[in-house]
Amino acid sequence: MVDRKIMPDLHTFNILVDTFGKEGKLKEANEVFDVMIQRGIEPDEVTYCSLIDGYCLQNRMDEAVKVFNTMVRKSCSPSIISYNILIHGYCKNKRIDEAMSLFREVTINGMVPDVVTYTTLIGGFCQVGRPKTALELFQEMLGCGEHPDVQTYAILLDGLCKNLHFPEAMALFQAMEDKKLDLDIVIYNILIDGMCNFGKLTTARELFNTLSTEGFQANVRTYTIMIKGLCKEGLLTEARELFEKMEEKGCQPNHITYNTIIQGFLHHNETSCVVKYIQMMVDKGFPVDATTATILIDLLTTNLADKTLQDFFLKYV
């Protein structure tokens, strides 16, 4: 039987570089890269992309760009995938203008930005509070014949809501319905949350109430969003009724739901129900989060809390 020493091939080296890169072990990733060169194995775009992505994940964008430039210099032509990784890194680090410059370079080099390119940039502009530019990119995307997917719509919708562009958000939502896109509860949650956060509770309630007629089932996040919105407006009775309805519908509240309704009642100094909800939460094994604990402590130090709440806090929190 012939004893053969199995030598790693390009695919094996790429797996190692990618694994080390994702784990943040960039020293090791570069060591593997150097061994490849020493053994006469030429890195391909996958190798370079793994290194670029690793640096981007560590917020080391200047080094990511150096790897990208080395790839170009070595005549390993980057595809749209390489550009997307670098654009995503810039957006993640809120270096949106550099991301945009790279995007323009894509078209100059004769490549066609894909749905990932546009979606990444749209999310980046929303993140830095420039939703109008995000909308312009969205329109450019449509004009180029690139079809946005549900994720693109969701990211833009979320950005519009968080930046208080409600007419545009509703128009986008209507466009999604008109195109008969495969909407899901996540889309509704984004819109309902946006409306609740900025005092448009009536619209949020209308959207919530139409879920069943549209064939959707509210999930724990949907209920939690609505409960928070109701508490914010001081509609504590309605919030309590919705909490009870949630359980009746078979949707079990989680620790976020409990902390949300407890915080809502505490903010309005309605401590009578707080002990009940904390007891329920603790019985289910859910923790009191830092925000809830802080509000409780503030309330107790002002002597506004009744003795039942004081005793309960000392026992459980």
Coordinates of C-alpha atoms in Angstrom, one line a residue:
M1 CA 0.0 0.0 0.0
V2 CA 1.4 3.4 -1.0
D3 CA 1.8 5.9 1.7
R4 CA 0.5 9.2 0.4
K5 CA 0.7 12.5 2.2
I6 CA -2.4 14.4 1.5
M7 CA -1.6 18.1 0.8
P8 CA -4.2 20.8 1.4
D9 CA -5.8 22.2 -1.7
L10 CA -7.2 25.6 -2.5
H11 CA -10.6 24.7 -1.1
T12 CA -9.2 23.5 2.2
F13 CA -7.1 26.7 2.6
N14 CA -10.1 28.8 1.8
I15 CA -12.2 27.1 4.5
L16 CA -9.4 27.7 7.1
V17 CA -9.0 31.4 6.1
D18 CA -12.8 31.9 6.2
T19 CA -13.2 30.1 9.6
F20 CA -10.3 32.1 11.2
G21 CA -11.7 35.3 9.7
K22 CA -15.2 34.8 11.1
E23 CA -13.8 34.0 14.5
G24 CA -11.8 37.2 14.6
K25 CA -8.5 35.3 14.5
L26 CA -7.0 37.4 11.7
K27 CA -3.4 36.7 12.6
E28 CA -4.1 33.0 12.1
A29 CA -6.0 33.7 8.9
N30 CA -3.0 35.6 7.5
E31 CA -0.6 32.9 8.5
V32 CA -2.7 30.4 6.5
F33 CA -2.8 32.9 3.6
D34 CA 1.1 33.1 3.7
V35 CA 1.4 29.3 3.7
M36 CA -0.7 29.1 0.6
I37 CA 1.6 31.4 -1.2
Q38 CA 4.7 29.5 0.0
R39 CA 3.2 26.2 -1.3
G40 CA 2.5 27.8 -4.7
I41 CA -1.3 27.8 -4.3
E42 CA -2.6 31.1 -5.8
P43 CA -5.4 32.7 -3.6
D44 CA -8.6 33.3 -5.5
E45 CA -11.4 35.7 -4.9
V46 CA -12.9 33.5 -2.2
T47 CA -9.7 33.7 -0.3
Y48 CA -9.5 37.4 -0.5
C49 CA -13.1 37.9 0.3
S50 CA -12.8 35.8 3.5
L51 CA -9.9 38.1 4.7
I52 CA -11.8 41.2 3.7
D53 CA -14.9 40.1 5.6
G54 CA -12.8 39.2 8.6
Y55 CA -11.3 42.7 8.8
C56 CA -14.8 44.2 8.2
L57 CA -16.2 42.2 11.1
Q58 CA -13.5 43.6 13.3
N59 CA -14.2 47.2 12.2
R60 CA -10.7 47.3 10.6
M61 CA -11.8 48.9 7.4
D62 CA -8.4 50.3 6.3
E63 CA -6.9 46.9 6.4
A64 CA -9.9 45.4 4.6
V65 CA -9.3 48.0 1.8
K66 CA -5.6 47.0 1.6
V67 CA -6.5 43.4 1.1
F68 CA -9.0 44.5 -1.6
N69 CA -6.4 46.5 -3.4
T70 CA -3.9 43.6 -3.2
M71 CA -6.5 41.4 -4.8
V72 CA -6.8 43.9 -7.7
R73 CA -3.1 44.3 -8.0
K74 CA -2.6 40.5 -8.2
S75 CA -5.0 40.5 -11.2
C76 CA -7.7 38.7 -9.3
S77 CA -10.6 40.7 -10.6
P78 CA -13.2 41.4 -7.9
S79 CA -16.8 40.6 -8.7
I80 CA -19.9 42.2 -7.2
I81 CA -19.5 39.9 -4.2
S82 CA -16.2 41.4 -3.2
Y83 CA -17.6 44.9 -3.5
N84 CA -20.7 44.0 -1.5
I85 CA -18.6 42.7 1.4
L86 CA -16.6 45.9 1.5
I87 CA -19.7 48.1 1.1
H88 CA -21.4 46.3 3.9
G89 CA -18.3 46.9 6.1
Y90 CA -18.4 50.6 5.4
C91 CA -22.1 50.8 6.1
K92 CA -21.7 48.8 9.3
N93 CA -19.1 51.3 10.5
K94 CA -21.3 54.2 9.4
R95 CA -18.7 55.3 6.8
I96 CA -21.6 55.8 4.3
D97 CA -19.9 58.2 1.9
E98 CA -17.0 55.8 1.4
A99 CA -19.6 53.0 0.8
M100 CA -21.3 55.2 -1.8
S101 CA -18.0 56.0 -3.6
L102 CA -17.3 52.3 -3.8
F103 CA -20.8 51.8 -5.2
R104 CA -20.2 54.3 -8.0
E105 CA -16.9 52.5 -8.7
V106 CA -18.9 49.3 -9.3
T107 CA -20.8 50.9 -12.2
I108 CA -17.7 52.6 -13.6
N109 CA -16.0 49.2 -13.8
G110 CA -18.9 47.9 -15.8
M111 CA -20.5 45.8 -13.2
V112 CA -24.1 45.8 -12.3
P113 CA -25.1 46.3 -8.6
D114 CA -27.4 43.6 -7.4
V115 CA -30.2 43.5 -4.8
V116 CA -27.6 42.9 -2.0
T117 CA -25.7 46.0 -3.0
Y118 CA -28.7 48.3 -3.0
T119 CA -30.2 46.8 0.1
T120 CA -27.0 47.2 2.0
L121 CA -26.6 50.8 1.0
I122 CA -30.3 51.6 1.7
G123 CA -29.9 50.2 5.2
G124 CA -26.7 52.2 5.7
F125 CA -28.3 55.5 4.7
C126 CA -31.3 54.8 7.0
Q127 CA -28.9 54.0 9.9
V128 CA -27.2 57.3 9.6
G129 CA -30.4 59.2 9.4
R130 CA -30.5 59.9 5.7
P131 CA -33.7 58.2 4.6
K132 CA -34.3 60.5 1.6
T133 CA -31.0 59.3 0.0
A134 CA -32.2 55.7 0.8
L135 CA -35.4 56.4 -1.0
E136 CA -33.5 57.8 -4.0
L137 CA -31.4 54.7 -4.1
F138 CA -34.5 52.6 -4.0
Q139 CA -36.0 54.5 -6.9
E140 CA -32.7 54.1 -8.8
M141 CA -32.8 50.4 -8.1
L142 CA -36.3 50.2 -9.6
G143 CA -35.2 52.3 -12.6
C144 CA -32.3 49.9 -13.3
G145 CA -34.6 47.0 -13.4
E146 CA -33.3 45.4 -10.2
H147 CA -36.2 44.0 -8.2
P148 CA -36.1 44.7 -4.5
D149 CA -37.0 41.7 -2.3
V150 CA -39.0 41.7 1.0
Q151 CA -35.8 42.4 3.0
T152 CA -35.1 45.5 0.9
Y153 CA -38.6 46.8 1.6
A154 CA -38.4 45.8 5.3
I155 CA -35.1 47.7 5.8
L156 CA -36.4 50.8 4.0
L157 CA -39.7 50.7 5.9
D158 CA -37.9 50.4 9.2
G159 CA -35.6 53.3 8.3
L160 CA -38.5 55.5 7.2
C161 CA -40.4 54.9 10.5
K162 CA -37.4 55.4 12.7
N163 CA -36.7 58.7 10.9
L164 CA -40.3 59.9 11.2
H165 CA -41.1 59.8 7.5
F166 CA -44.5 58.3 8.0
P167 CA -46.2 59.3 4.8
E168 CA -43.4 57.7 2.8
A169 CA -43.5 54.7 5.0
M170 CA -47.3 54.2 4.4
A171 CA -46.8 54.8 0.7
L172 CA -44.1 52.1 0.6
F173 CA -46.3 49.7 2.6
Q174 CA -49.2 50.4 0.1
A175 CA -46.8 49.7 -2.8
M176 CA -45.9 46.4 -1.2
E177 CA -49.5 45.4 -1.0
D178 CA -50.2 46.6 -4.6
K179 CA -47.3 44.5 -5.8
K180 CA -48.8 41.5 -3.9
L181 CA -45.5 40.8 -2.3
D182 CA -45.3 38.0 0.2
L183 CA -45.6 40.1 3.3
D184 CA -45.1 38.6 6.7
I185 CA -45.8 39.6 10.3
V186 CA -42.3 41.2 10.5
I187 CA -43.4 43.9 8.0
Y188 CA -46.5 44.7 10.0
N189 CA -44.5 44.8 13.3
I190 CA -42.1 47.3 11.8
L191 CA -44.9 49.6 10.8
I192 CA -46.9 49.2 14.0
D193 CA -43.8 49.8 16.1
G194 CA -43.0 53.0 14.2
M195 CA -46.5 54.3 14.7
C196 CA -46.5 53.5 18.4
N197 CA -43.1 55.0 19.0
F198 CA -44.1 58.4 17.7
G199 CA -47.6 58.8 19.0
K200 CA -49.7 57.5 16.0
L201 CA -51.5 55.0 18.1
T202 CA -54.7 55.2 16.2
T203 CA -53.0 54.1 13.0
A204 CA -51.1 51.4 14.9
R205 CA -54.3 50.1 16.4
E206 CA -56.0 50.0 13.0
L207 CA -53.1 48.0 11.5
F208 CA -53.2 45.6 14.4
N209 CA -56.9 45.0 14.1
T210 CA -56.6 44.3 10.4
L211 CA -54.0 41.5 10.9
S212 CA -56.5 38.7 11.1
T213 CA -58.5 39.8 8.1
E214 CA -55.2 40.0 6.1
G215 CA -54.5 36.4 7.1
F216 CA -51.8 37.1 9.7
Q217 CA -51.4 36.0 13.3
A218 CA -50.0 38.5 15.7
N219 CA -46.9 37.1 17.4
V220 CA -45.3 37.9 20.8
R221 CA -43.5 40.9 19.3
T222 CA -46.7 42.3 17.8
Y223 CA -48.5 42.2 21.1
T224 CA -45.5 43.6 23.0
I225 CA -45.3 46.5 20.6
M226 CA -49.0 47.3 21.1
I227 CA -48.8 46.9 24.9
K228 CA -45.9 49.4 25.0
G229 CA -47.7 51.8 22.7
L230 CA -50.9 51.7 24.9
C231 CA -48.9 52.1 28.1
K232 CA -47.1 55.1 26.6
E233 CA -50.4 56.8 26.0
G234 CA -51.6 56.0 29.5
L235 CA -54.2 53.5 28.3
L236 CA -53.4 51.0 31.0
T237 CA -56.7 49.2 31.1
E238 CA -56.5 48.5 27.4
A239 CA -52.9 47.4 27.8
R240 CA -54.0 45.0 30.5
E241 CA -56.9 43.7 28.4
L242 CA -54.6 43.1 25.4
F243 CA -52.1 41.2 27.6
E244 CA -54.9 38.9 28.8
K245 CA -56.2 38.5 25.2
M246 CA -52.7 37.6 24.1
E247 CA -52.7 34.6 26.4
E248 CA -56.2 33.7 25.4
K249 CA -55.1 33.6 21.8
G250 CA -52.4 31.1 22.7
C251 CA -49.5 33.6 22.3
Q252 CA -47.4 33.4 25.5
P253 CA -45.8 36.6 26.7
N254 CA -42.0 36.5 27.1
H255 CA -39.7 38.3 29.4
I256 CA -39.8 41.4 27.2
T257 CA -43.6 41.5 27.3
Y258 CA -43.6 41.3 31.1
N259 CA -41.0 43.9 31.6
T260 CA -42.8 46.2 29.1
I261 CA -46.1 46.1 30.8
I262 CA -44.5 46.4 34.3
Q263 CA -42.5 49.5 33.1
G264 CA -45.7 51.0 31.6
F265 CA -47.6 50.7 34.9
L266 CA -44.6 52.0 36.9
H267 CA -44.2 55.1 34.7
H268 CA -47.7 56.0 35.5
N269 CA -47.3 55.2 39.2
E270 CA -49.9 52.5 39.0
T271 CA -48.2 50.1 41.4
S272 CA -51.2 48.1 42.3
C273 CA -50.8 45.7 39.3
V274 CA -47.0 45.8 39.3
V275 CA -46.6 43.2 42.1
K276 CA -49.0 40.9 40.2
Y277 CA -47.1 41.0 37.0
I278 CA -43.7 40.7 38.6
Q279 CA -44.9 37.7 40.5
M280 CA -46.2 36.1 37.3
M281 CA -42.9 36.9 35.5
V282 CA -40.8 35.4 38.3
D283 CA -43.0 32.3 38.5
K284 CA -42.3 31.7 34.8
G285 CA -38.6 32.0 35.4
F286 CA -38.2 35.4 33.6
P287 CA -35.7 38.0 34.9
V288 CA -36.5 41.6 35.9
D289 CA -34.4 43.5 33.4
A290 CA -32.1 46.5 34.2
T291 CA -34.6 49.1 33.1
T292 CA -37.4 47.7 35.2
A293 CA -35.2 47.4 38.2
T294 CA -34.0 51.0 37.8
I295 CA -37.5 52.4 37.7
L296 CA -38.5 50.3 40.7
I297 CA -35.5 51.7 42.7
D298 CA -36.2 55.2 41.7
L299 CA -39.8 54.8 42.8
L300 CA -38.8 53.2 46.1
T301 CA -36.3 56.0 46.9
T302 CA -39.0 58.6 46.5
N303 CA -41.3 56.8 49.0
L304 CA -44.1 56.7 46.5
A305 CA -44.3 52.9 46.5
D306 CA -46.6 51.1 48.8
K307 CA -45.3 48.7 51.4
T308 CA -46.4 45.6 49.4
L309 CA -44.2 46.7 46.5
Q310 CA -41.3 47.5 48.9
D311 CA -41.5 44.1 50.5
F312 CA -41.8 42.4 47.1
F313 CA -38.8 44.2 45.7
L314 CA -36.6 43.2 48.6
K315 CA -37.7 39.6 48.3
Y316 CA -37.5 39.0 44.5
V317 CA -35.5 41.7 42.7

